[in-house]
Amino acid sequence: MNRILAFLARNQLLLSLIGLVLALLFPLVFPSQYSIRMATLCGMYIMLALSLNLITGYSGQVSLGHAAFFGIGAYTAAILATRFGLNFLFTFIAAAIVAGLAAFLLGLPTLKLKGHYLAMVTLGFCEIVRLVEMNWMGLTRGPLGILNIPPPSLWGFTIDAPIEYYYFIVVLVVLTIKIVQNIIDSRVGKGLVAISEDEIAAEAMGVNILRYKVMVFVISAALAGFAGAFYAQYMSYIDPTSFGTDQSISIFIMIIFGGLASIPGTIIGVIVLTLLPEFLRGLMDFRLIIYGLILIAMMLVKPEGLLGNINFTRIKKATEGKKAGELK
């Protein structure tokens, strides 16, 4: 097992390139519209899960309201596209800004809370946003939802074929991974890890706890809003049922299953938990029971997740140090 982890740590770039090539070849190997649609939704959930893992995995803050920012982004993009005819560059950027602003206003007073207190506040916020979406008929059309959302278009080119949406989400996922990885490797990322391990010690070292928490909360929400904009223009219809607390909990389970503070783990967790219900669909009513039992078994056998507590950078450095020692 240690040799496998060492190999993975030494060849992260190669494995990333292989993963990208496989993603690009996927529609050629599985050309059916159903397969491409499922892969596209997987990509969207990877964006959501990676953004949530910034809060929960790296800064140690339990947030159960991520679907609220997803919904804010979706409705922002849908309203701007249907009422004002803006192209996707404006709708996507606006969705990220509005979701980030909502996170800033929520985060300033609430991120001083910890553990289950913060979880309850974010869960309540998610429900408030859903109720606003359900009852503000003049803006969101309530339970009727927003219809005929135009597909993304720019300079005369329109993304409307399933395979075009698929490659679009691949680009967005790569961009999200790059953003998250850059944050993790930056001074901010080091500060977040310090906060998650020991807030008192981090503060003693000069880390501005509230500033770092609010910063990552806003970035995470902006990425979720970006994913929401994609969802709205991909589905061409949205209503409040897609952005409830059940959606927040589903995203949370994905990052727990894959492993906190792990980008590869998050991706694997999303793929497994998105596709598993589809594979079990033939079992009718039993599929949800089996799905639940698999999750319970996973939490009992490996509670830290598939790739949780595995620091590939640290393993790589340890392996290189061991080789250097052997050469001496």
CSV table of C-alpha atoms in Angstrom, one decimal:
chain,number,residue,atom,x,y,z
A,1,MET,CA,0.0,0.0,0.0
A,2,ASN,CA,2.8,2.4,0.9
A,3,ARG,CA,4.5,1.7,-2.4
A,4,ILE,CA,1.3,2.5,-4.3
A,5,LEU,CA,0.9,5.7,-2.4
A,6,ALA,CA,4.5,6.6,-3.1
A,7,PHE,CA,4.1,5.9,-6.8
A,8,LEU,CA,0.9,8.1,-6.9
A,9,ALA,CA,2.7,10.9,-5.1
A,10,ARG,CA,5.7,10.8,-7.4
A,11,ASN,CA,3.6,10.9,-10.6
A,12,GLN,CA,0.8,13.3,-9.8
A,13,LEU,CA,1.2,15.3,-13.0
A,14,LEU,CA,1.3,12.2,-15.2
A,15,LEU,CA,-1.8,10.8,-13.5
A,16,SER,CA,-3.6,14.1,-13.9
A,17,LEU,CA,-2.8,14.1,-17.6
A,18,ILE,CA,-4.0,10.5,-17.9
A,19,GLY,CA,-7.2,11.5,-16.2
A,20,LEU,CA,-7.7,14.5,-18.5
A,21,VAL,CA,-7.1,12.3,-21.6
A,22,LEU,CA,-9.6,9.8,-20.4
A,23,ALA,CA,-12.1,12.6,-19.8
A,24,LEU,CA,-11.6,13.9,-23.3
A,25,LEU,CA,-12.0,10.4,-24.8
A,26,PHE,CA,-15.1,9.5,-22.8
A,27,PRO,CA,-17.7,10.6,-25.3
A,28,LEU,CA,-15.9,8.6,-28.0
A,29,VAL,CA,-16.0,5.4,-26.0
A,30,PHE,CA,-19.5,6.0,-24.6
A,31,PRO,CA,-21.3,8.0,-27.2
A,32,SER,CA,-24.9,7.6,-26.0
A,33,GLN,CA,-26.7,10.7,-24.9
A,34,TYR,CA,-27.5,9.1,-21.5
A,35,SER,CA,-23.8,8.4,-20.7
A,36,ILE,CA,-22.7,11.9,-21.8
A,37,ARG,CA,-25.5,13.5,-19.7
A,38,MET,CA,-24.5,11.5,-16.6
A,39,ALA,CA,-20.8,12.4,-17.1
A,40,THR,CA,-21.8,16.1,-17.5
A,41,LEU,CA,-23.7,16.1,-14.2
A,42,CYS,CA,-20.7,14.3,-12.6
A,43,GLY,CA,-18.6,17.2,-13.7
A,44,MET,CA,-21.0,19.8,-12.2
A,45,TYR,CA,-21.1,17.9,-8.9
A,46,ILE,CA,-17.2,17.7,-8.9
A,47,MET,CA,-17.2,21.6,-9.1
A,48,LEU,CA,-19.7,21.7,-6.2
A,49,ALA,CA,-17.8,19.2,-4.1
A,50,LEU,CA,-14.4,20.7,-4.6
A,51,SER,CA,-15.8,24.1,-3.6
A,52,LEU,CA,-17.3,22.7,-0.4
A,53,ASN,CA,-14.1,20.8,0.4
A,54,LEU,CA,-12.4,24.2,0.7
A,55,ILE,CA,-14.6,25.0,3.6
A,56,THR,CA,-15.0,21.6,5.3
A,57,GLY,CA,-11.9,19.7,4.3
A,58,TYR,CA,-9.2,22.4,4.5
A,59,SER,CA,-10.6,24.9,7.0
A,60,GLY,CA,-12.5,22.5,9.2
A,61,GLN,CA,-15.8,24.4,9.0
A,62,VAL,CA,-18.9,22.2,8.7
A,63,SER,CA,-21.3,23.8,6.2
A,64,LEU,CA,-24.6,22.2,5.3
A,65,GLY,CA,-25.9,25.1,3.2
A,66,HIS,CA,-23.9,24.8,0.0
A,67,ALA,CA,-27.0,24.2,-2.1
A,68,ALA,CA,-28.1,27.8,-1.2
A,69,PHE,CA,-25.1,29.3,-3.1
A,70,PHE,CA,-25.7,26.8,-5.9
A,71,GLY,CA,-29.3,28.0,-6.2
A,72,ILE,CA,-28.3,31.7,-5.9
A,73,GLY,CA,-25.9,31.3,-8.8
A,74,ALA,CA,-28.5,29.3,-10.9
A,75,TYR,CA,-31.3,31.9,-10.4
A,76,THR,CA,-28.9,34.8,-11.0
A,77,ALA,CA,-27.8,33.3,-14.3
A,78,ALA,CA,-31.4,32.3,-15.3
A,79,ILE,CA,-32.8,35.8,-14.6
A,80,LEU,CA,-30.0,37.6,-16.4
A,81,ALA,CA,-30.2,35.3,-19.4
A,82,THR,CA,-34.0,35.2,-19.8
A,83,ARG,CA,-34.9,38.8,-18.9
A,84,PHE,CA,-31.9,40.7,-20.1
A,85,GLY,CA,-30.5,38.4,-22.8
A,86,LEU,CA,-26.9,38.5,-21.5
A,87,ASN,CA,-24.4,36.0,-22.8
A,88,PHE,CA,-22.9,33.4,-20.6
A,89,LEU,CA,-19.7,35.3,-19.8
A,90,PHE,CA,-21.8,37.9,-17.9
A,91,THR,CA,-24.3,35.5,-16.4
A,92,PHE,CA,-21.6,33.2,-15.1
A,93,ILE,CA,-19.5,36.0,-13.6
A,94,ALA,CA,-22.6,37.6,-12.1
A,95,ALA,CA,-23.7,34.3,-10.6
A,96,ALA,CA,-20.3,33.9,-8.9
A,97,ILE,CA,-20.3,37.5,-7.6
A,98,VAL,CA,-23.8,37.3,-6.2
A,99,ALA,CA,-23.2,34.0,-4.5
A,100,GLY,CA,-19.9,35.2,-3.1
A,101,LEU,CA,-21.6,38.4,-1.8
A,102,ALA,CA,-24.3,36.3,-0.1
A,103,ALA,CA,-21.5,34.2,1.5
A,104,PHE,CA,-19.7,37.4,2.7
A,105,LEU,CA,-22.9,38.7,4.3
A,106,LEU,CA,-23.6,35.4,6.0
A,107,GLY,CA,-20.0,34.6,6.9
A,108,LEU,CA,-19.1,37.8,8.8
A,109,PRO,CA,-21.5,37.2,11.7
A,110,THR,CA,-21.6,33.4,11.6
A,111,LEU,CA,-18.1,32.1,11.0
A,112,LYS,CA,-17.2,32.8,14.6
A,113,LEU,CA,-19.3,29.8,15.3
A,114,LYS,CA,-17.8,26.3,15.3
A,115,GLY,CA,-18.9,22.7,14.8
A,116,HIS,CA,-22.6,21.8,14.8
A,117,TYR,CA,-23.5,25.5,15.6
A,118,LEU,CA,-22.2,26.6,12.2
A,119,ALA,CA,-23.7,23.5,10.6
A,120,MET,CA,-27.2,24.4,11.9
A,121,VAL,CA,-26.8,28.1,10.8
A,122,THR,CA,-25.8,27.2,7.3
A,123,LEU,CA,-28.6,24.5,7.1
A,124,GLY,CA,-31.1,27.2,8.2
A,125,PHE,CA,-29.7,29.6,5.6
A,126,CYS,CA,-30.2,27.0,2.9
A,127,GLU,CA,-33.9,26.6,3.9
A,128,ILE,CA,-34.4,30.4,4.0
A,129,VAL,CA,-33.0,30.7,0.4
A,130,ARG,CA,-35.2,27.9,-0.8
A,131,LEU,CA,-38.3,29.6,0.7
A,132,VAL,CA,-37.4,32.9,-0.9
A,133,GLU,CA,-37.0,31.1,-4.2
A,134,MET,CA,-40.4,29.4,-3.6
A,135,ASN,CA,-42.4,32.5,-2.7
A,136,TRP,CA,-40.9,35.5,-4.6
A,137,MET,CA,-43.2,35.0,-7.6
A,138,GLY,CA,-42.2,38.3,-9.2
A,139,LEU,CA,-38.5,37.4,-9.4
A,140,THR,CA,-38.2,33.6,-9.4
A,141,ARG,CA,-41.7,32.6,-10.5
A,142,GLY,CA,-41.9,30.4,-7.3
A,143,PRO,CA,-42.8,26.8,-7.7
A,144,LEU,CA,-43.4,27.3,-11.5
A,145,GLY,CA,-39.7,27.8,-11.9
A,146,ILE,CA,-37.9,29.7,-14.8
A,147,LEU,CA,-38.5,28.2,-18.2
A,148,ASN,CA,-36.7,28.5,-21.6
A,149,ILE,CA,-33.3,29.5,-20.2
A,150,PRO,CA,-31.1,30.0,-23.3
A,151,PRO,CA,-28.0,27.9,-23.7
A,152,PRO,CA,-24.6,29.5,-23.3
A,153,SER,CA,-23.6,31.6,-26.4
A,154,LEU,CA,-20.8,33.9,-27.3
A,155,TRP,CA,-19.8,35.7,-30.5
A,156,GLY,CA,-22.3,33.7,-32.5
A,157,PHE,CA,-21.4,30.3,-31.2
A,158,THR,CA,-24.0,28.5,-29.1
A,159,ILE,CA,-23.4,25.5,-26.9
A,160,ASP,CA,-26.5,23.3,-27.3
A,161,ALA,CA,-25.4,19.7,-28.2
A,162,PRO,CA,-24.8,17.2,-25.3
A,163,ILE,CA,-21.2,16.6,-26.3
A,164,GLU,CA,-20.5,20.4,-26.4
A,165,TYR,CA,-21.9,20.7,-22.9
A,166,TYR,CA,-19.7,17.8,-21.8
A,167,TYR,CA,-16.5,19.4,-23.0
A,168,PHE,CA,-17.6,22.7,-21.6
A,169,ILE,CA,-17.9,21.2,-18.1
A,170,VAL,CA,-14.6,19.5,-18.5
A,171,VAL,CA,-13.0,22.9,-19.0
A,172,LEU,CA,-14.8,24.3,-16.0
A,173,VAL,CA,-13.8,21.3,-13.8
A,174,VAL,CA,-10.1,21.7,-14.8
A,175,LEU,CA,-10.4,25.5,-14.0
A,176,THR,CA,-11.9,24.7,-10.6
A,177,ILE,CA,-9.2,22.1,-9.8
A,178,LYS,CA,-6.6,24.7,-10.7
A,179,ILE,CA,-8.1,27.4,-8.5
A,180,VAL,CA,-8.5,25.0,-5.5
A,181,GLN,CA,-5.0,23.7,-5.9
A,182,ASN,CA,-3.5,27.2,-6.1
A,183,ILE,CA,-5.4,28.2,-2.9
A,184,ILE,CA,-4.2,25.1,-1.1
A,185,ASP,CA,-0.6,25.7,-2.1
A,186,SER,CA,-0.7,29.4,-1.2
A,187,ARG,CA,-0.2,31.1,2.1
A,188,VAL,CA,-3.9,31.1,2.5
A,189,GLY,CA,-4.0,27.3,2.2
A,190,LYS,CA,-1.4,26.9,4.9
A,191,GLY,CA,-3.3,29.2,7.1
A,192,LEU,CA,-6.5,27.2,6.6
A,193,VAL,CA,-4.8,24.0,7.5
A,194,ALA,CA,-3.4,25.6,10.6
A,195,ILE,CA,-6.9,26.8,11.6
A,196,SER,CA,-8.4,23.4,11.0
A,197,GLU,CA,-5.8,21.7,13.2
A,198,ASP,CA,-5.7,24.2,16.1
A,199,GLU,CA,-7.3,27.7,16.0
A,200,ILE,CA,-5.6,28.9,19.1
A,201,ALA,CA,-2.2,28.0,17.9
A,202,ALA,CA,-2.9,29.5,14.5
A,203,GLU,CA,-4.0,32.8,16.0
A,204,ALA,CA,-0.9,32.8,18.2
A,205,MET,CA,1.2,32.5,15.0
A,206,GLY,CA,-0.5,35.6,13.6
A,207,VAL,CA,-3.2,34.0,11.4
A,208,ASN,CA,-6.3,36.2,11.1
A,209,ILE,CA,-8.8,33.5,11.8
A,210,LEU,CA,-12.0,35.3,10.8
A,211,ARG,CA,-10.4,36.9,7.7
A,212,TYR,CA,-9.2,33.5,6.4
A,213,LYS,CA,-12.5,31.8,7.1
A,214,VAL,CA,-14.6,34.5,5.4
A,215,MET,CA,-12.2,34.6,2.5
A,216,VAL,CA,-12.4,30.8,1.8
A,217,PHE,CA,-16.2,30.9,2.4
A,218,VAL,CA,-16.7,33.6,-0.2
A,219,ILE,CA,-14.4,31.8,-2.8
A,220,SER,CA,-16.2,28.5,-2.1
A,221,ALA,CA,-19.6,30.1,-2.6
A,222,ALA,CA,-18.5,31.8,-5.8
A,223,LEU,CA,-17.4,28.5,-7.3
A,224,ALA,CA,-20.8,27.0,-6.3
A,225,GLY,CA,-22.5,29.9,-7.9
A,226,PHE,CA,-20.5,29.3,-11.0
A,227,ALA,CA,-21.7,25.7,-11.0
A,228,GLY,CA,-25.2,26.9,-10.5
A,229,ALA,CA,-25.0,29.1,-13.6
A,230,PHE,CA,-23.9,26.1,-15.7
A,231,TYR,CA,-26.7,24.0,-14.3
A,232,ALA,CA,-29.4,26.6,-15.1
A,233,GLN,CA,-28.2,27.0,-18.7
A,234,TYR,CA,-27.6,23.3,-19.2
A,235,MET,CA,-31.0,22.2,-17.9
A,236,SER,CA,-32.9,25.3,-19.5
A,237,TYR,CA,-35.3,25.1,-16.5
A,238,ILE,CA,-34.9,25.5,-12.8
A,239,ASP,CA,-37.2,25.5,-9.8
A,240,PRO,CA,-36.6,25.6,-6.0
A,241,THR,CA,-36.7,21.8,-5.5
A,242,SER,CA,-33.2,21.4,-7.0
A,243,PHE,CA,-31.6,23.6,-4.3
A,244,GLY,CA,-32.9,22.3,-1.0
A,245,THR,CA,-31.2,20.9,2.1
A,246,ASP,CA,-31.2,17.4,0.6
A,247,GLN,CA,-28.9,18.7,-2.2
A,248,SER,CA,-26.6,20.2,0.4
A,249,ILE,CA,-26.4,17.0,2.4
A,250,SER,CA,-25.7,15.0,-0.8
A,251,ILE,CA,-22.7,17.2,-1.7
A,252,PHE,CA,-21.5,16.9,1.9
A,253,ILE,CA,-21.7,13.1,1.8
A,254,MET,CA,-19.7,13.1,-1.4
A,255,ILE,CA,-16.7,14.8,0.1
A,256,ILE,CA,-16.9,12.7,3.3
A,257,PHE,CA,-17.0,9.5,1.2
A,258,GLY,CA,-14.1,10.5,-1.0
A,259,GLY,CA,-12.0,12.0,1.8
A,260,LEU,CA,-11.7,15.4,3.3
A,261,ALA,CA,-8.9,17.7,2.1
A,262,SER,CA,-8.3,15.5,-0.9
A,263,ILE,CA,-8.9,16.6,-4.5
A,264,PRO,CA,-8.6,13.1,-6.0
A,265,GLY,CA,-10.8,11.7,-3.2
A,266,THR,CA,-13.4,14.3,-3.9
A,267,ILE,CA,-13.5,13.5,-7.6
A,268,ILE,CA,-13.7,9.7,-6.9
A,269,GLY,CA,-16.4,10.3,-4.2
A,270,VAL,CA,-18.6,12.3,-6.6
A,271,ILE,CA,-18.2,9.8,-9.5
A,272,VAL,CA,-19.0,6.8,-7.3
A,273,LEU,CA,-22.0,8.4,-5.5
A,274,THR,CA,-23.4,9.9,-8.7
A,275,LEU,CA,-23.2,6.7,-10.7
A,276,LEU,CA,-24.0,4.2,-8.0
A,277,PRO,CA,-27.8,5.0,-7.8
A,278,GLU,CA,-27.9,4.6,-11.6
A,279,PHE,CA,-26.3,1.2,-11.5
A,280,LEU,CA,-28.8,0.2,-8.8
A,281,ARG,CA,-31.8,1.6,-10.7
A,282,GLY,CA,-32.9,-1.9,-11.8
A,283,LEU,CA,-33.5,-2.9,-8.2
A,284,MET,CA,-36.4,-0.5,-7.9
A,285,ASP,CA,-37.3,0.3,-4.3
A,286,PHE,CA,-34.3,-1.6,-2.9
A,287,ARG,CA,-31.7,0.6,-4.6
A,288,LEU,CA,-31.9,3.4,-1.9
A,289,ILE,CA,-31.6,0.8,0.9
A,290,ILE,CA,-28.5,-0.7,-0.7
A,291,TYR,CA,-27.1,2.8,-1.4
A,292,GLY,CA,-27.6,3.7,2.3
A,293,LEU,CA,-26.0,0.4,3.5
A,294,ILE,CA,-23.0,1.0,1.3
A,295,LEU,CA,-22.5,4.4,2.8
A,296,ILE,CA,-22.9,3.1,6.3
A,297,ALA,CA,-20.4,0.3,5.7
A,298,MET,CA,-17.9,2.8,4.2
A,299,MET,CA,-18.2,5.0,7.3
A,300,LEU,CA,-17.6,2.0,9.6
A,301,VAL,CA,-14.7,0.6,7.7
A,302,LYS,CA,-13.0,3.8,6.6
A,303,PRO,CA,-14.5,6.8,8.4
A,304,GLU,CA,-11.9,9.2,7.0
A,305,GLY,CA,-13.1,8.5,3.4
A,306,LEU,CA,-11.4,6.7,0.5
A,307,LEU,CA,-8.4,9.0,0.3
A,308,GLY,CA,-8.8,10.9,3.5
A,309,ASN,CA,-5.7,11.6,5.6
A,310,ILE,CA,-3.4,10.9,2.6
A,311,ASN,CA,-1.1,13.9,2.0
A,312,PHE,CA,0.5,13.1,-1.4
A,313,THR,CA,2.9,16.1,-1.1
A,314,ARG,CA,4.2,14.9,2.2
A,315,ILE,CA,4.5,11.3,0.9
A,316,LYS,CA,6.5,12.6,-2.1
A,317,LYS,CA,8.9,14.5,0.1
A,318,ALA,CA,9.4,11.6,2.4
A,319,THR,CA,10.1,9.3,-0.5
A,320,GLU,CA,12.6,11.7,-2.0
A,321,GLY,CA,14.3,12.1,1.3
A,322,LYS,CA,14.5,8.4,1.8
A,323,LYS,CA,16.1,8.0,-1.7
A,324,ALA,CA,18.6,10.8,-0.9
A,325,GLY,CA,19.5,9.0,2.3
A,326,GLU,CA,20.1,5.7,0.4
A,327,LEU,CA,22.4,7.4,-2.1
A,328,LYS,CA,24.5,8.8,0.7
